[in-house]
PDB file of C-alpha atoms in Angstrom:
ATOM      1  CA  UNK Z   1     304.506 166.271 147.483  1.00 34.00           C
ATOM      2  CA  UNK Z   2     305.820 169.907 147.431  1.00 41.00           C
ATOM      3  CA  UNK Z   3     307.390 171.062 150.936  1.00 45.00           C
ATOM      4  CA  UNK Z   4     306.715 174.337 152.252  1.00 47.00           C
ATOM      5  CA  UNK Z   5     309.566 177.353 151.992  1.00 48.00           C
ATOM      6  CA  UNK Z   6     312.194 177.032 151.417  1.00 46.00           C
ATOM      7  CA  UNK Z   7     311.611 176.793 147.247  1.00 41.00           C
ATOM      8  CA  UNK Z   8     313.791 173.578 146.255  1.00 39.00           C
ATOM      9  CA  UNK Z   9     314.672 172.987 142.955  1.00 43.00           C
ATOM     10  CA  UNK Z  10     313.045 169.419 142.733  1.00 45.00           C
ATOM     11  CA  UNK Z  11     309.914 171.453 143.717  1.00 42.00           C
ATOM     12  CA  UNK Z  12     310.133 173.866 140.532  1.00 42.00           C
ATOM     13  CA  UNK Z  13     310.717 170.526 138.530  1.00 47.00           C
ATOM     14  CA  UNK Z  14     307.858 169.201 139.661  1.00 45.00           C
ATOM     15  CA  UNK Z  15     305.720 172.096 138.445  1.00 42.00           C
ATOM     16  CA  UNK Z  16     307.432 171.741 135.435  1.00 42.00           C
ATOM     17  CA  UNK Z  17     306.023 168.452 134.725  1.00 45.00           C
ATOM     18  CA  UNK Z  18     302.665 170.007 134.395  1.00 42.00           C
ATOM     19  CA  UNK Z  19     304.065 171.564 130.823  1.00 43.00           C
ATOM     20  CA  UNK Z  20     303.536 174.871 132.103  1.00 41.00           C
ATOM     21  CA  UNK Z  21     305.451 177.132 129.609  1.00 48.00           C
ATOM     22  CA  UNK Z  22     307.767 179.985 131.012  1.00 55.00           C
ATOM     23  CA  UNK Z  23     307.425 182.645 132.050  1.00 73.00           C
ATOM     24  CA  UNK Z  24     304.627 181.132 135.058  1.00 85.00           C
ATOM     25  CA  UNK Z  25     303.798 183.845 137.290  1.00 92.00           C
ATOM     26  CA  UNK Z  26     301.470 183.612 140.869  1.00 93.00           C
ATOM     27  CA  UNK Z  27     299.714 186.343 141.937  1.00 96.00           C
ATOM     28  CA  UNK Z  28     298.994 185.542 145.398  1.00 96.00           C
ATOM     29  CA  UNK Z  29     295.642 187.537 147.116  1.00 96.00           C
ATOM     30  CA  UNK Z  30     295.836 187.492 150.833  1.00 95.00           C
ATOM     31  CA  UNK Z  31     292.509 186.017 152.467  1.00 91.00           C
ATOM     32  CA  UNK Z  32     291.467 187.764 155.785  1.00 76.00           C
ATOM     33  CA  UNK Z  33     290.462 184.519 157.777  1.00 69.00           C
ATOM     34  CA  UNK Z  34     291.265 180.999 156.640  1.00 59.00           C
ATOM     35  CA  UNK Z  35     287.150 180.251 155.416  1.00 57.00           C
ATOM     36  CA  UNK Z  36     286.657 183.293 153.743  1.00 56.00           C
ATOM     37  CA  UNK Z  37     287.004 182.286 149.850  1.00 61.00           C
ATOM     38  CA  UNK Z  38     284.357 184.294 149.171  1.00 73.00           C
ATOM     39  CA  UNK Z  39     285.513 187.450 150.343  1.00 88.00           C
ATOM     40  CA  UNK Z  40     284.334 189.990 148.741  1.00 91.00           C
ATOM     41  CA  UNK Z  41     287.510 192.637 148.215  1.00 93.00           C
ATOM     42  CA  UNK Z  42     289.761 189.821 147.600  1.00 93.00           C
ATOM     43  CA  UNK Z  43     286.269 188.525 144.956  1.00 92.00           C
ATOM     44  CA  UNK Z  44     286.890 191.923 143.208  1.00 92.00           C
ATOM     45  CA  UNK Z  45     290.482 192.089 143.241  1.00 94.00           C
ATOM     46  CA  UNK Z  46     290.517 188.787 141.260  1.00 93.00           C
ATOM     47  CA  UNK Z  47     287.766 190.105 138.774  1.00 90.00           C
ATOM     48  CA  UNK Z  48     290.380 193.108 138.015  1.00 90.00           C
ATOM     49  CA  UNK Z  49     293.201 191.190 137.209  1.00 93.00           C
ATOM     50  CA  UNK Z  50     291.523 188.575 135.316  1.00 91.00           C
ATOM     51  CA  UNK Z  51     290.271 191.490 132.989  1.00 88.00           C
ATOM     52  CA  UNK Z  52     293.742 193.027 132.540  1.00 88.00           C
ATOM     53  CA  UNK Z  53     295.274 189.428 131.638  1.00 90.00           C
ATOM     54  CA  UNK Z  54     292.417 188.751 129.247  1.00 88.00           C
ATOM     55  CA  UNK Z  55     293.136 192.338 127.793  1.00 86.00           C
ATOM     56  CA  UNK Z  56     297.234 191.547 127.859  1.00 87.00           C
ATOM     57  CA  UNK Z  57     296.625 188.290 126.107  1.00 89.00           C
ATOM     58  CA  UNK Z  58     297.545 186.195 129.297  1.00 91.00           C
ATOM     59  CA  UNK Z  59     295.979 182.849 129.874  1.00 92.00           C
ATOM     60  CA  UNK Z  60     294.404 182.825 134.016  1.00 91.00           C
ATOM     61  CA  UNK Z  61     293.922 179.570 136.227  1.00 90.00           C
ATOM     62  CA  UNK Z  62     293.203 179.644 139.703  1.00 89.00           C
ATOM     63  CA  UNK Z  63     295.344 177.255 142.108  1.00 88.00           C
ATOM     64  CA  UNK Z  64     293.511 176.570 145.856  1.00 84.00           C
ATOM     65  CA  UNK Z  65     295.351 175.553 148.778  1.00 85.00           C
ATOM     66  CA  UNK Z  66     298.619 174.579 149.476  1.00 86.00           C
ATOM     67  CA  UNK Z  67     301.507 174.282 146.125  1.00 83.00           C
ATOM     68  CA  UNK Z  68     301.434 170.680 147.680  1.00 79.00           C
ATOM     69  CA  UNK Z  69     297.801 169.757 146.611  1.00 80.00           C
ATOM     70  CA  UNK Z  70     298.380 171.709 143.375  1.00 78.00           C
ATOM     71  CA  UNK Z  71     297.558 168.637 140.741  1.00 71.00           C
ATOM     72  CA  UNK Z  72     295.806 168.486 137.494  1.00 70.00           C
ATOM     73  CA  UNK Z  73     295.954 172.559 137.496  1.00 69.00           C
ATOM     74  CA  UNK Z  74     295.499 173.987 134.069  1.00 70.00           C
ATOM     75  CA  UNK Z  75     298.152 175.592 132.015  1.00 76.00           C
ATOM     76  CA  UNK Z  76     298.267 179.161 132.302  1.00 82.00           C
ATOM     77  CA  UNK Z  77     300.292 182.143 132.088  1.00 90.00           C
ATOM     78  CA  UNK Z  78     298.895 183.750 135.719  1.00 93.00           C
ATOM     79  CA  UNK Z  79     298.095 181.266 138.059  1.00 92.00           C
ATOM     80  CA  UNK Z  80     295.556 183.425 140.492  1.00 95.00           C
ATOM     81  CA  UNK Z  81     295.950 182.301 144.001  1.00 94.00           C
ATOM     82  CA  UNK Z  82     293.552 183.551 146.898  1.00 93.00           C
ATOM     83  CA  UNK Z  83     294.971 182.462 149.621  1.00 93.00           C
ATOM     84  CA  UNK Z  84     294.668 182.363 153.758  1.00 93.00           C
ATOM     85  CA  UNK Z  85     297.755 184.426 155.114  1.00 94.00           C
ATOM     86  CA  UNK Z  86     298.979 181.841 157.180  1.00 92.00           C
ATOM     87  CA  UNK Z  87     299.430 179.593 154.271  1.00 92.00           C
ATOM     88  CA  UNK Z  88     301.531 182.415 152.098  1.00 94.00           C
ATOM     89  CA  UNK Z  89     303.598 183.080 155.348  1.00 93.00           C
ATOM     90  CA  UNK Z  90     304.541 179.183 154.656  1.00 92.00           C
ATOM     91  CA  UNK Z  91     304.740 179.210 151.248  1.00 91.00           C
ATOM     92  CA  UNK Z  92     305.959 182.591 149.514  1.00 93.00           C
ATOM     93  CA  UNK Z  93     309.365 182.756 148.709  1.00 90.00           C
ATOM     94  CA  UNK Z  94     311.353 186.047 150.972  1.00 87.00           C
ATOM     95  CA  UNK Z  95     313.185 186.950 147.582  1.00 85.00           C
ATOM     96  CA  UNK Z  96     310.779 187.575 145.093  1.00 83.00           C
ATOM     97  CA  UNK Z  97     307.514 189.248 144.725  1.00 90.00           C
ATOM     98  CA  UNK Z  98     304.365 191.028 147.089  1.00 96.00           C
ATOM     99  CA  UNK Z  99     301.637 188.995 147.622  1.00 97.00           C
ATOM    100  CA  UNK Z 100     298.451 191.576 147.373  1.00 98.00           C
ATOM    101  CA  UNK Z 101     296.126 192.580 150.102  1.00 98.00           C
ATOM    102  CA  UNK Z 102     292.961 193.377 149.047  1.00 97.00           C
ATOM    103  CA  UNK Z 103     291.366 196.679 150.771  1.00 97.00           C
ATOM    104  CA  UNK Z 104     287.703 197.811 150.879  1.00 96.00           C
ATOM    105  CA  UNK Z 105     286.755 201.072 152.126  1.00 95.00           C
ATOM    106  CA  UNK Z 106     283.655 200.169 155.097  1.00 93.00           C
ATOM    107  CA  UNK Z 107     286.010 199.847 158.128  1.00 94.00           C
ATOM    108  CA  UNK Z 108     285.848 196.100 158.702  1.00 93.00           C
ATOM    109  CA  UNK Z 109     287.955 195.752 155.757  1.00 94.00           C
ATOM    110  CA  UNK Z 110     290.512 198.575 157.107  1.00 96.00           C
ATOM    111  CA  UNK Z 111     291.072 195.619 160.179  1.00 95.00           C
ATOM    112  CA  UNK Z 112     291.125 192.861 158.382  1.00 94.00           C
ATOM    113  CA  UNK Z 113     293.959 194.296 155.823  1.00 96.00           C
ATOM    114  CA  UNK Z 114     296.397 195.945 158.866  1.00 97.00           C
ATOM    115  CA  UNK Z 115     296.156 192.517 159.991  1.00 95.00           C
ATOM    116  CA  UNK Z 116     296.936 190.667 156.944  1.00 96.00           C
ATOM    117  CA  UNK Z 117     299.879 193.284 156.625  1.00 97.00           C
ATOM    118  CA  UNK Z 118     301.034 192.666 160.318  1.00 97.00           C
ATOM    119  CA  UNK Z 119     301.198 189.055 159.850  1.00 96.00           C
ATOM    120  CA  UNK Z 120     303.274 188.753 156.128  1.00 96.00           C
ATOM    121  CA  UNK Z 121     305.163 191.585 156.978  1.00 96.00           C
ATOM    122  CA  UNK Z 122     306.379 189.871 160.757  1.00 96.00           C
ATOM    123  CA  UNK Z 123     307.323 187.289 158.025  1.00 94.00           C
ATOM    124  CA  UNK Z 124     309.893 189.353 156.509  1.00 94.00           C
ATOM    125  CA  UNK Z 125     307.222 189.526 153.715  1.00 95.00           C
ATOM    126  CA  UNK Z 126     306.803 192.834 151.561  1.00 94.00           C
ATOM    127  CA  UNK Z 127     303.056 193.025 150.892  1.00 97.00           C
ATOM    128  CA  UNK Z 128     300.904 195.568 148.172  1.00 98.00           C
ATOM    129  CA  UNK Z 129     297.512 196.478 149.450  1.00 98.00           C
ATOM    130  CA  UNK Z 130     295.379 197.063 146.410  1.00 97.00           C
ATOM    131  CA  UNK Z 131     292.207 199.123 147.259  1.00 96.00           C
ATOM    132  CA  UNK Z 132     289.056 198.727 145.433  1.00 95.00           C
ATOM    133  CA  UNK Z 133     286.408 200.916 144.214  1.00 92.00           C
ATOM    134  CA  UNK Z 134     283.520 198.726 145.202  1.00 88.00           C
ATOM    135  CA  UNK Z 135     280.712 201.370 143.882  1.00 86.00           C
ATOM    136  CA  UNK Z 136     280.335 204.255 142.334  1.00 83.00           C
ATOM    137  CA  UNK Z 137     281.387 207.162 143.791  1.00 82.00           C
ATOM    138  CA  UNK Z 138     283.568 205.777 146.465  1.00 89.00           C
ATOM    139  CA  UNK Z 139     286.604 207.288 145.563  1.00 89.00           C
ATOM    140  CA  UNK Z 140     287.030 209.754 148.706  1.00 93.00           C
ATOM    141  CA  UNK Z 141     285.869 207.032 151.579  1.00 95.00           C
ATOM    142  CA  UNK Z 142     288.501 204.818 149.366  1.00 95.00           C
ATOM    143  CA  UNK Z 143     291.104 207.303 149.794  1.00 96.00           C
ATOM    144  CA  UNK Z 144     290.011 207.903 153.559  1.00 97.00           C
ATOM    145  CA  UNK Z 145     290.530 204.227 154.248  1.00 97.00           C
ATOM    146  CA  UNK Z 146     293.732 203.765 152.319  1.00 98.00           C
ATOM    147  CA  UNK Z 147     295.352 206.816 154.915  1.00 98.00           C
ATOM    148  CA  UNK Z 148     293.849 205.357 157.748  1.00 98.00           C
ATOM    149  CA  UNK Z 149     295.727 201.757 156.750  1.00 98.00           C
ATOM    150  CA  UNK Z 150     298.613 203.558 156.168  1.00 98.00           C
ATOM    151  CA  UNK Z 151     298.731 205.594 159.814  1.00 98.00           C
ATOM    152  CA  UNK Z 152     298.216 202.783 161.209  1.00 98.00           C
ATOM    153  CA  UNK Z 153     300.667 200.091 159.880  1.00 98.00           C
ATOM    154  CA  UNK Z 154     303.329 203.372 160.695  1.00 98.00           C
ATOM    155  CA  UNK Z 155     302.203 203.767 164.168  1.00 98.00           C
ATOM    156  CA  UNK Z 156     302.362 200.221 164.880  1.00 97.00           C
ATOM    157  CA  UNK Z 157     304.855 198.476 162.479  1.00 97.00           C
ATOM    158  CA  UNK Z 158     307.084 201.171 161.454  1.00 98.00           C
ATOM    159  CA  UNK Z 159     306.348 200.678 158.028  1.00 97.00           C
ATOM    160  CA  UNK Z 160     303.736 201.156 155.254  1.00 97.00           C
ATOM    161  CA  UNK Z 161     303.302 199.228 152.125  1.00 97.00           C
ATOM    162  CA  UNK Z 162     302.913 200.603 148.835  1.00 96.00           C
ATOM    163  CA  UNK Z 163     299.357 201.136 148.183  1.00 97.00           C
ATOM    164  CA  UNK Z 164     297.529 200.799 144.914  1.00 96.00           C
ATOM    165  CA  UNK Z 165     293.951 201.526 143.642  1.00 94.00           C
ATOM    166  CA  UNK Z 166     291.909 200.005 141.400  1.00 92.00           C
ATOM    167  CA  UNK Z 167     288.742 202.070 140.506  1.00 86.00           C
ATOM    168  CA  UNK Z 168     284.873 200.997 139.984  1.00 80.00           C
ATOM    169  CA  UNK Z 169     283.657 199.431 136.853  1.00 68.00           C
ATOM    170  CA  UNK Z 170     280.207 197.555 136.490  1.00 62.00           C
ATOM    171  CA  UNK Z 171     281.450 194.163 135.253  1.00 58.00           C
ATOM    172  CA  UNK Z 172     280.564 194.869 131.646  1.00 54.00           C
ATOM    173  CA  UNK Z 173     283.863 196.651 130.796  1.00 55.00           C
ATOM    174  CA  UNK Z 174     286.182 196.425 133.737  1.00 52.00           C
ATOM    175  CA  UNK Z 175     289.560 198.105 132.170  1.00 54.00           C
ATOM    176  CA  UNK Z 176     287.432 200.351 129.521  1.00 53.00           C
ATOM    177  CA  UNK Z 177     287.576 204.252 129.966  1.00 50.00           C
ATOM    178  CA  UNK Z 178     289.987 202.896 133.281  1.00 59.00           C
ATOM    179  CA  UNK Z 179     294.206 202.956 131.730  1.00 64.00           C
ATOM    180  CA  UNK Z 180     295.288 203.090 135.584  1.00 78.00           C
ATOM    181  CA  UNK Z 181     293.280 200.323 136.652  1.00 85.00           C
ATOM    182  CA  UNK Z 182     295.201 198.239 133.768  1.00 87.00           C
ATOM    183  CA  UNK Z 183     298.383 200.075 134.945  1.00 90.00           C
ATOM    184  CA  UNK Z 184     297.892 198.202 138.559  1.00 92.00           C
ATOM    185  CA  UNK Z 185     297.352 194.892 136.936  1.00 92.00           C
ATOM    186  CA  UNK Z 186     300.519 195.353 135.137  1.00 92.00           C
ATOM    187  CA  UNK Z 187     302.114 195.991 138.143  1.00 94.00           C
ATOM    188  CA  UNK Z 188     300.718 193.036 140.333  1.00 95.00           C
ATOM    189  CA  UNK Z 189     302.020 190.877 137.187  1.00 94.00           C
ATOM    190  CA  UNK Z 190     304.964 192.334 137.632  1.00 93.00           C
ATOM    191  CA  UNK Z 191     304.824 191.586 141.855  1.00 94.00           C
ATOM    192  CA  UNK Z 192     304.163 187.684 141.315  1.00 94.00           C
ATOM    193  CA  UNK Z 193     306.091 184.718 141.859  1.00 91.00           C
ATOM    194  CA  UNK Z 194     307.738 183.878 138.724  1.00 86.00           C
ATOM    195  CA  UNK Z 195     308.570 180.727 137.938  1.00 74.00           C
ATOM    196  CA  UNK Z 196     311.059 180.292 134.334  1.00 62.00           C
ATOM    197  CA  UNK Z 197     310.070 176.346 133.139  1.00 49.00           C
ATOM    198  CA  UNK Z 198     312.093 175.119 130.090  1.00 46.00           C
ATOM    199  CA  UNK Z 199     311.401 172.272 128.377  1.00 40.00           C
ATOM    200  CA  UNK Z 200     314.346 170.034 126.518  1.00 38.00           C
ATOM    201  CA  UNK Z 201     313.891 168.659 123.064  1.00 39.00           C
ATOM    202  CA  UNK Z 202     313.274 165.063 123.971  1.00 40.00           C
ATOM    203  CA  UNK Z 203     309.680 166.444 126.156  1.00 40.00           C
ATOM    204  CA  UNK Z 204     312.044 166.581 129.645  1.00 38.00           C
ATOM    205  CA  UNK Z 205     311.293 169.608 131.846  1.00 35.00           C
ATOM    206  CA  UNK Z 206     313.685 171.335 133.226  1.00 36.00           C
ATOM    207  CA  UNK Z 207     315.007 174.554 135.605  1.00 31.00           C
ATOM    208  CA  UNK Z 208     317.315 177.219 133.653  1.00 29.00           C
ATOM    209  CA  UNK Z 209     320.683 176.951 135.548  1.00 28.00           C
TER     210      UNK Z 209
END
């Protein structure tokens, strides 16, 4: 069994032993409340970056739950995984990457971000909120919600996180006609939790020194 933060290097072996091949990165998306799997900006925000991997050749599988119930997962690339916040506060290494907050613009979803923000960032945790386009022509209650997030985490935290937005598609096409939506997946790629796995000669897996 894997043991919560911090990342020990028997841990990283033992995700090696599921012949992942390096370079394995996480994207971790932030889950308002612990039962909501199904939300649907986080439901979205997964949709996007599946697209851009499948555009940038990258191989997805989803993980659920804690690293420690992580068997059987499939080899991958990206391993996508939606998360509660209060497991990522216990999980997420401090020194590398931004686990992603999903944003929607209907004001429910302005909340339930600022609080996902409050608690990672009380962690010591640098989150990305990623806004989504959810419909057409949303782009201006988007933006409105975005600023609101913003004034708020300064007012109360005394910080903001970087902000990114992803705009609408209609499922058919998601990155087509859309270069900065594939921009932000290239970025959130480049905010995961990388993990380098090396295999020896004789099959053994191993950790680069």
């Amino acid at each position: 069994m894997l043991d919560p933060r911090p990342w020990a290097p028997e841990q990283a072996a033992g995700l090696a032993a599921w012949a992942v091949q390096p370079p394995l990165r996480i994207v971790a998306v932030a889950l308002p409340q612990p039962q909501a799997q199904d939300d649907p900006g986080a439901a979205l925000l997964v949709q996007h970056l599946r697209a851009g991997c499948a555009v940038l050749g990258l191989q997805c599988a989803d993980v659920v739950g804690a690293p420690s119930v992580w068997d059987d997962v499939p080899a991958g690339d990206v391993w996508l995984w939606c998360a509660p916040t209060d497991l990522l506060l216990r999980w997420w290494p401090l020194d590398e990457g931004h686990p992603l907050v999903p944003l929607l613009a209907q004001p429910s979803a302005i909340v339930a971000a600022y609080r996902a923000v409050k608690q990672l960032h009380a962690a010591q945790l640098q989150p990305v909120v990623v806004a989504v386009a959810a419909r057409v022509g949303e782009e201006a209650p988007l933006h409105a919600a975005c600023q609101a997030l913003q004034r708020t985490c300064e007012r109360h935290l005394g910080w903001v996180p970087g902000v990114w937005v992803l705009g609408y598609h209609d499922g058919s096409a998601p990155l087509q006609g859309l270069p900065g939506n594939l921009d932000v997946v290239t970025r959130a790629l480049e905010a995961a939790w990388t993990l380098d796995m090396r295999r020896s000669p004789q099959g053994e897996a191993k950790r680069p020194c």
